[in-house]
Coordinates of C-alpha atoms in Angstrom, one line a residue:
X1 CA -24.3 25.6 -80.3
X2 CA -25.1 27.1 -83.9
X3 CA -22.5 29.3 -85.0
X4 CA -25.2 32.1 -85.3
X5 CA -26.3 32.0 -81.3
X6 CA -22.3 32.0 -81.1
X7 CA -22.3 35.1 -82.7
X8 CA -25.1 36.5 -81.3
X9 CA -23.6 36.0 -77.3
X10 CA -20.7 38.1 -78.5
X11 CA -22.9 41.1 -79.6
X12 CA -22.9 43.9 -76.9
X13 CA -26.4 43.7 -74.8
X14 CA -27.6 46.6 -76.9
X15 CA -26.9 44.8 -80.0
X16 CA -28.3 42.0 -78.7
X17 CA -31.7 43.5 -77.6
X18 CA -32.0 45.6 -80.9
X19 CA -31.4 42.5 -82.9
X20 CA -34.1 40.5 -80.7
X21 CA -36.6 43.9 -80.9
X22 CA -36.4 43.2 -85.1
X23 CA -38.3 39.7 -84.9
X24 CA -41.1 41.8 -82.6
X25 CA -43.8 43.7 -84.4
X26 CA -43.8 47.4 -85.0
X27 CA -41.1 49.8 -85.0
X28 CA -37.4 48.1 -83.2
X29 CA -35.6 51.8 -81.8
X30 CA -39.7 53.0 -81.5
X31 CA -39.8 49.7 -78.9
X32 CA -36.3 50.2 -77.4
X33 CA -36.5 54.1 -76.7
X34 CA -39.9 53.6 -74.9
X35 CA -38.6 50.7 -73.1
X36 CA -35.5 52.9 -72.0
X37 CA -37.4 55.8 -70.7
X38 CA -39.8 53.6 -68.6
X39 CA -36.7 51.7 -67.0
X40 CA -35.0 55.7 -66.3
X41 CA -38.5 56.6 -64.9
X42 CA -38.9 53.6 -62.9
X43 CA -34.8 53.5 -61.2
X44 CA -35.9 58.1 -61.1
X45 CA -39.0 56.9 -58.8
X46 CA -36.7 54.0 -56.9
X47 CA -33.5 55.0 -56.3
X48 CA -32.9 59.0 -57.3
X49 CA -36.1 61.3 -56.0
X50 CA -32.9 62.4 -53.2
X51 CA -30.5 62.6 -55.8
X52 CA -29.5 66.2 -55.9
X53 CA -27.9 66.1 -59.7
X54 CA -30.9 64.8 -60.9
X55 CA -33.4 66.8 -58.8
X56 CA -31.4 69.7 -60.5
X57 CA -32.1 68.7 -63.6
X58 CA -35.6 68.2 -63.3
X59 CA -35.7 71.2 -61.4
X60 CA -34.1 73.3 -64.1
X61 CA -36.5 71.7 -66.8
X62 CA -39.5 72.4 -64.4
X63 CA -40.3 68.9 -64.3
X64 CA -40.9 66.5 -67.6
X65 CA -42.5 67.5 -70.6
X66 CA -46.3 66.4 -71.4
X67 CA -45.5 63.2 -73.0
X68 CA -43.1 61.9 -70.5
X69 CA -45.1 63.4 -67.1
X70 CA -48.1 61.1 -68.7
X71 CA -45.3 58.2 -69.3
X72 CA -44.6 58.8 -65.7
X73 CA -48.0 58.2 -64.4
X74 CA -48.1 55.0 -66.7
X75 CA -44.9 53.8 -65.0
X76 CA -46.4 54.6 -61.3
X77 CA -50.3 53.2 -62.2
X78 CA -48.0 49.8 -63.4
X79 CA -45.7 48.9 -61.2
X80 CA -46.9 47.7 -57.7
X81 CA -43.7 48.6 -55.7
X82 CA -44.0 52.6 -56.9
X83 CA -46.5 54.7 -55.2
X84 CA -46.9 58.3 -55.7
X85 CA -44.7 59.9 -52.9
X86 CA -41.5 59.7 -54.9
X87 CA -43.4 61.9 -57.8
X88 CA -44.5 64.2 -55.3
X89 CA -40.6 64.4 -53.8
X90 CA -39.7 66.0 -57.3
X91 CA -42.4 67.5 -58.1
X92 CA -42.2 69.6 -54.1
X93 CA -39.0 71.6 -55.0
X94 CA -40.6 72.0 -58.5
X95 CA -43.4 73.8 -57.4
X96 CA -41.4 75.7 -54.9
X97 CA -39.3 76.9 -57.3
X98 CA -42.4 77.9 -59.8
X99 CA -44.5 79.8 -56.8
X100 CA -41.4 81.7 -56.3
X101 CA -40.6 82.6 -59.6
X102 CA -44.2 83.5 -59.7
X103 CA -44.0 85.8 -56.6
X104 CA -41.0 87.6 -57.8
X105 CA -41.9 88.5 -61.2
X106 CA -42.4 91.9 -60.8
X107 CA -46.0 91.6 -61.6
X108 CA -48.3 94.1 -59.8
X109 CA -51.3 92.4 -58.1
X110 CA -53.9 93.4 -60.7
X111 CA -51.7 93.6 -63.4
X112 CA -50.6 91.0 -66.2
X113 CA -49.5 87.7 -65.3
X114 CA -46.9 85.8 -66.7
X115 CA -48.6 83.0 -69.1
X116 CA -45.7 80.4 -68.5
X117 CA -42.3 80.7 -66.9
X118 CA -39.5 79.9 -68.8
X119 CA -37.8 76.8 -68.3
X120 CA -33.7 76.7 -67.9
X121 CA -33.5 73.4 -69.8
X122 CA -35.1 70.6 -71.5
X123 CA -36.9 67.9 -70.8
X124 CA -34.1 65.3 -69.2
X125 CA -35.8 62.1 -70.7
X126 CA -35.9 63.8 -74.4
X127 CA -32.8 64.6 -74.0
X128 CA -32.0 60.6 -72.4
X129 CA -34.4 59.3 -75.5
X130 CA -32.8 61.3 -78.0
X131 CA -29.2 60.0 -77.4
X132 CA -30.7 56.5 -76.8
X133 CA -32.0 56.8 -80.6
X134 CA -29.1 58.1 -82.0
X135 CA -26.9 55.3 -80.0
X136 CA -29.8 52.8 -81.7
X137 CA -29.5 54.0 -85.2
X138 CA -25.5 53.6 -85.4
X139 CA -25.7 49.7 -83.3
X140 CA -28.6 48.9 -86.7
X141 CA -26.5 50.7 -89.1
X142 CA -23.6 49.1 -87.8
X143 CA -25.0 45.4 -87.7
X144 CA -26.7 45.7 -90.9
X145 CA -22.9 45.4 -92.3
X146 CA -23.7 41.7 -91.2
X147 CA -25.1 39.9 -94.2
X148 CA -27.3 38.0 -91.0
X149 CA -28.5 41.3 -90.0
X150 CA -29.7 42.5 -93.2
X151 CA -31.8 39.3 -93.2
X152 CA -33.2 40.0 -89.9
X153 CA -33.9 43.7 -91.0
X154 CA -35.7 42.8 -94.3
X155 CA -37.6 39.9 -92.4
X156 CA -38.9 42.8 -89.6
X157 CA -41.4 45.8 -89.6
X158 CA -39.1 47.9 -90.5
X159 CA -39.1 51.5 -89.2
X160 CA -41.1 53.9 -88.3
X161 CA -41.2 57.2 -90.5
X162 CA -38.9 59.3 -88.5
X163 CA -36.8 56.4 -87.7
X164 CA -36.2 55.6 -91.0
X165 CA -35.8 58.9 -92.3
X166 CA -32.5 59.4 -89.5
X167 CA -31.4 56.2 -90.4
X168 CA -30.8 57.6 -94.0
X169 CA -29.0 60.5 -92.6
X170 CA -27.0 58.5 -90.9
X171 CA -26.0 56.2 -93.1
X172 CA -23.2 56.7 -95.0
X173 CA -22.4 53.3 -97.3
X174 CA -24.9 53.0 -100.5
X175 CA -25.2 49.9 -100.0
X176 CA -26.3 49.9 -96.3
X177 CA -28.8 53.2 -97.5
X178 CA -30.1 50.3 -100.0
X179 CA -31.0 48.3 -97.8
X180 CA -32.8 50.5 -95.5
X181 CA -35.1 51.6 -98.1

Protein backbone atom coordinates (compact mmCIF):
# COMPACT_ATOMS: atom_id res chain seq x y z
CA UNK A 1 0.00 0.00 0.00
CA UNK A 2 1.13 3.70 -1.01
CA UNK A 3 2.32 5.53 1.84
CA UNK A 4 -0.45 8.19 1.01
CA UNK A 5 -3.64 5.55 1.36
CA UNK A 6 -1.49 4.75 4.67
CA UNK A 7 -1.98 7.98 5.74
CA UNK A 8 -5.16 8.53 4.66
CA UNK A 9 -6.64 5.13 6.90
CA UNK A 10 -5.27 6.91 9.85
CA UNK A 11 -7.31 10.17 9.29
CA UNK A 12 -10.38 10.32 11.60
CA UNK A 13 -13.68 9.37 9.42
CA UNK A 14 -14.39 13.10 9.27
CA UNK A 15 -11.14 13.80 7.85
CA UNK A 16 -11.38 11.17 5.77
CA UNK A 17 -14.83 12.13 4.13
CA UNK A 18 -13.86 15.90 3.91
CA UNK A 19 -10.67 14.97 2.17
CA UNK A 20 -12.76 12.49 -0.31
CA UNK A 21 -15.70 15.45 -0.59
CA UNK A 22 -12.57 17.86 -2.12
CA UNK A 23 -12.02 15.56 -5.41
CA UNK A 24 -16.20 15.92 -5.82
CA UNK A 25 -17.49 18.99 -7.51
CA UNK A 26 -18.90 22.01 -5.86
CA UNK A 27 -18.49 23.26 -2.45
CA UNK A 28 -16.75 20.21 0.18
CA UNK A 29 -18.45 21.52 3.94
CA UNK A 30 -21.56 22.89 1.45
CA UNK A 31 -21.72 18.81 0.48
CA UNK A 32 -20.90 17.52 4.00
CA UNK A 33 -23.37 19.80 6.05
CA UNK A 34 -26.29 18.78 3.66
CA UNK A 35 -25.32 15.29 3.77
CA UNK A 36 -25.34 15.51 7.75
CA UNK A 37 -28.72 17.05 8.14
CA UNK A 38 -30.31 14.42 5.75
CA UNK A 39 -28.66 11.51 7.75
CA UNK A 40 -30.14 13.51 11.38
CA UNK A 41 -33.45 13.80 9.48
CA UNK A 42 -33.52 10.35 8.34
CA UNK A 43 -32.25 8.37 12.05
CA UNK A 44 -35.19 11.81 13.62
CA UNK A 45 -37.87 9.93 11.21
CA UNK A 46 -36.38 6.15 12.17
CA UNK A 47 -35.40 5.88 15.40
CA UNK A 48 -36.36 9.30 17.62
CA UNK A 49 -40.20 10.56 16.65
CA UNK A 50 -40.75 8.88 20.70
CA UNK A 51 -37.69 10.35 21.92
CA UNK A 52 -38.87 12.73 24.47
CA UNK A 53 -35.38 15.06 24.47
CA UNK A 54 -35.76 15.50 21.06
CA UNK A 55 -39.50 15.93 20.80
CA UNK A 56 -38.68 18.73 23.35
CA UNK A 57 -36.59 20.27 21.25
CA UNK A 58 -38.49 20.35 18.28
CA UNK A 59 -41.33 21.16 20.32
CA UNK A 60 -39.65 24.26 21.86
CA UNK A 61 -38.51 25.44 18.22
CA UNK A 62 -42.17 24.76 17.00
CA UNK A 63 -40.95 22.36 14.56
CA UNK A 64 -37.97 23.06 11.86
CA UNK A 65 -37.44 26.11 10.07
CA UNK A 66 -38.56 26.52 6.26
CA UNK A 67 -35.50 25.23 4.77
CA UNK A 68 -35.05 22.19 6.78
CA UNK A 69 -39.21 21.30 7.04
CA UNK A 70 -38.76 21.30 2.99
CA UNK A 71 -35.29 19.13 3.49
CA UNK A 72 -37.54 16.99 5.59
CA UNK A 73 -40.05 16.29 2.94
CA UNK A 74 -37.06 15.63 0.50
CA UNK A 75 -35.73 12.98 2.96
CA UNK A 76 -39.40 11.26 3.37
CA UNK A 77 -40.42 11.60 -0.72
CA UNK A 78 -36.62 9.70 -1.07
CA UNK A 79 -36.22 7.09 1.06
CA UNK A 80 -38.68 4.09 0.61
CA UNK A 81 -38.58 2.72 4.26
CA UNK A 82 -39.90 6.39 5.67
CA UNK A 83 -43.51 7.25 5.27
CA UNK A 84 -45.21 10.16 6.65
CA UNK A 85 -46.46 8.97 10.08
CA UNK A 86 -43.28 9.63 11.96
CA UNK A 87 -43.53 13.57 10.60
CA UNK A 88 -46.88 13.63 11.71
CA UNK A 89 -45.75 12.05 15.43
CA UNK A 90 -43.78 15.41 15.80
CA UNK A 91 -45.58 17.48 14.19
CA UNK A 92 -49.07 16.15 16.66
CA UNK A 93 -47.64 17.65 20.00
CA UNK A 94 -46.42 20.58 17.83
CA UNK A 95 -49.66 21.58 16.86
CA UNK A 96 -51.06 20.94 20.17
CA UNK A 97 -48.84 23.06 21.74
CA UNK A 98 -49.48 26.01 18.97
CA UNK A 99 -53.64 25.62 19.22
CA UNK A 100 -53.06 26.08 22.85
CA UNK A 101 -50.93 28.88 22.83
CA UNK A 102 -53.36 30.20 20.45
CA UNK A 103 -56.43 29.64 22.78
CA UNK A 104 -54.75 31.18 25.69
CA UNK A 105 -53.48 34.36 24.39
CA UNK A 106 -55.72 36.60 25.83
CA UNK A 107 -57.16 37.48 22.51
CA UNK A 108 -60.86 38.42 22.54
CA UNK A 109 -62.83 36.64 19.87
CA UNK A 110 -63.20 39.61 17.44
CA UNK A 111 -60.27 41.15 18.41
CA UNK A 112 -56.50 41.10 17.13
CA UNK A 113 -54.87 37.95 16.58
CA UNK A 114 -51.48 37.12 17.17
CA UNK A 115 -49.56 37.10 13.64
CA UNK A 116 -46.92 34.31 14.83
CA UNK A 117 -46.21 32.80 18.21
CA UNK A 118 -42.92 33.10 19.46
CA UNK A 119 -40.74 30.20 19.34
CA UNK A 120 -38.59 29.19 22.64
CA UNK A 121 -35.66 28.11 20.52
CA UNK A 122 -34.05 27.62 17.28
CA UNK A 123 -34.28 25.54 14.71
CA UNK A 124 -32.35 22.10 16.10
CA UNK A 125 -30.83 21.17 12.58
CA UNK A 126 -29.31 24.92 12.27
CA UNK A 127 -28.16 24.64 15.29
CA UNK A 128 -26.81 20.67 14.36
CA UNK A 129 -25.53 22.26 10.77
CA UNK A 130 -23.95 25.07 12.28
CA UNK A 131 -21.65 23.15 14.65
CA UNK A 132 -21.16 20.57 11.87
CA UNK A 133 -19.56 23.63 9.80
CA UNK A 134 -17.56 24.94 12.30
CA UNK A 135 -16.31 21.27 13.25
CA UNK A 136 -15.66 21.11 9.16
CA UNK A 137 -13.82 24.31 8.85
CA UNK A 138 -11.15 23.43 11.78
CA UNK A 139 -10.71 19.31 10.26
CA UNK A 140 -9.79 21.59 6.53
CA UNK A 141 -7.88 24.14 8.37
CA UNK A 142 -6.31 21.61 10.21
CA UNK A 143 -5.33 19.20 7.27
CA UNK A 144 -4.36 21.85 5.06
CA UNK A 145 -1.15 21.98 7.48
CA UNK A 146 -0.44 18.77 5.29
CA UNK A 147 1.54 19.78 2.23
CA UNK A 148 -0.86 16.66 0.54
CA UNK A 149 -3.77 18.46 1.62
CA UNK A 150 -3.06 21.76 0.22
CA UNK A 151 -2.67 19.88 -3.05
CA UNK A 152 -5.98 18.38 -2.74
CA UNK A 153 -7.49 21.84 -1.75
CA UNK A 154 -5.91 23.77 -4.72
CA UNK A 155 -6.85 20.77 -7.12
CA UNK A 156 -10.86 21.12 -5.80
CA UNK A 157 -13.71 23.68 -6.29
CA UNK A 158 -12.85 25.36 -3.56
CA UNK A 159 -15.49 27.00 -1.28
CA UNK A 160 -18.37 28.45 -1.44
CA UNK A 161 -18.67 32.31 -0.51
CA UNK A 162 -19.67 31.93 2.98
CA UNK A 163 -17.54 29.03 3.51
CA UNK A 164 -14.67 30.64 2.47
CA UNK A 165 -15.14 33.74 4.09
CA UNK A 166 -15.38 31.65 7.84
CA UNK A 167 -12.57 29.75 6.87
CA UNK A 168 -10.57 33.09 6.81
CA UNK A 169 -11.82 33.94 10.19
CA UNK A 170 -10.82 30.97 11.37
CA UNK A 171 -7.63 30.68 10.22
CA UNK A 172 -5.07 31.82 12.13
CA UNK A 173 -1.43 30.89 10.27
CA UNK A 174 -0.67 33.28 7.07
CA UNK A 175 0.43 30.84 5.47
CA UNK A 176 -2.68 28.51 5.75
CA UNK A 177 -4.97 32.14 5.05
CA UNK A 178 -2.69 31.98 1.77
CA UNK A 179 -3.61 29.22 0.75
CA UNK A 180 -7.24 29.57 1.14
CA UNK A 181 -7.40 32.42 -0.95
Amino acid sequence: MSKAKDKDLSLPPGDLALKEALTEEGCPLCRLVREGEERWLWQLLYEFTGDPGVRGELDRALGLCHAHAHLLIKVVEERELIGGDGVARIYESIVRRYRRDLMGSGSAPNGPRPRRLPRKAGCPLCSRGQERELGLIHSLLKGLEDQEWGVSFKASDGLCNPHFLLALREADDPRIRGLLI
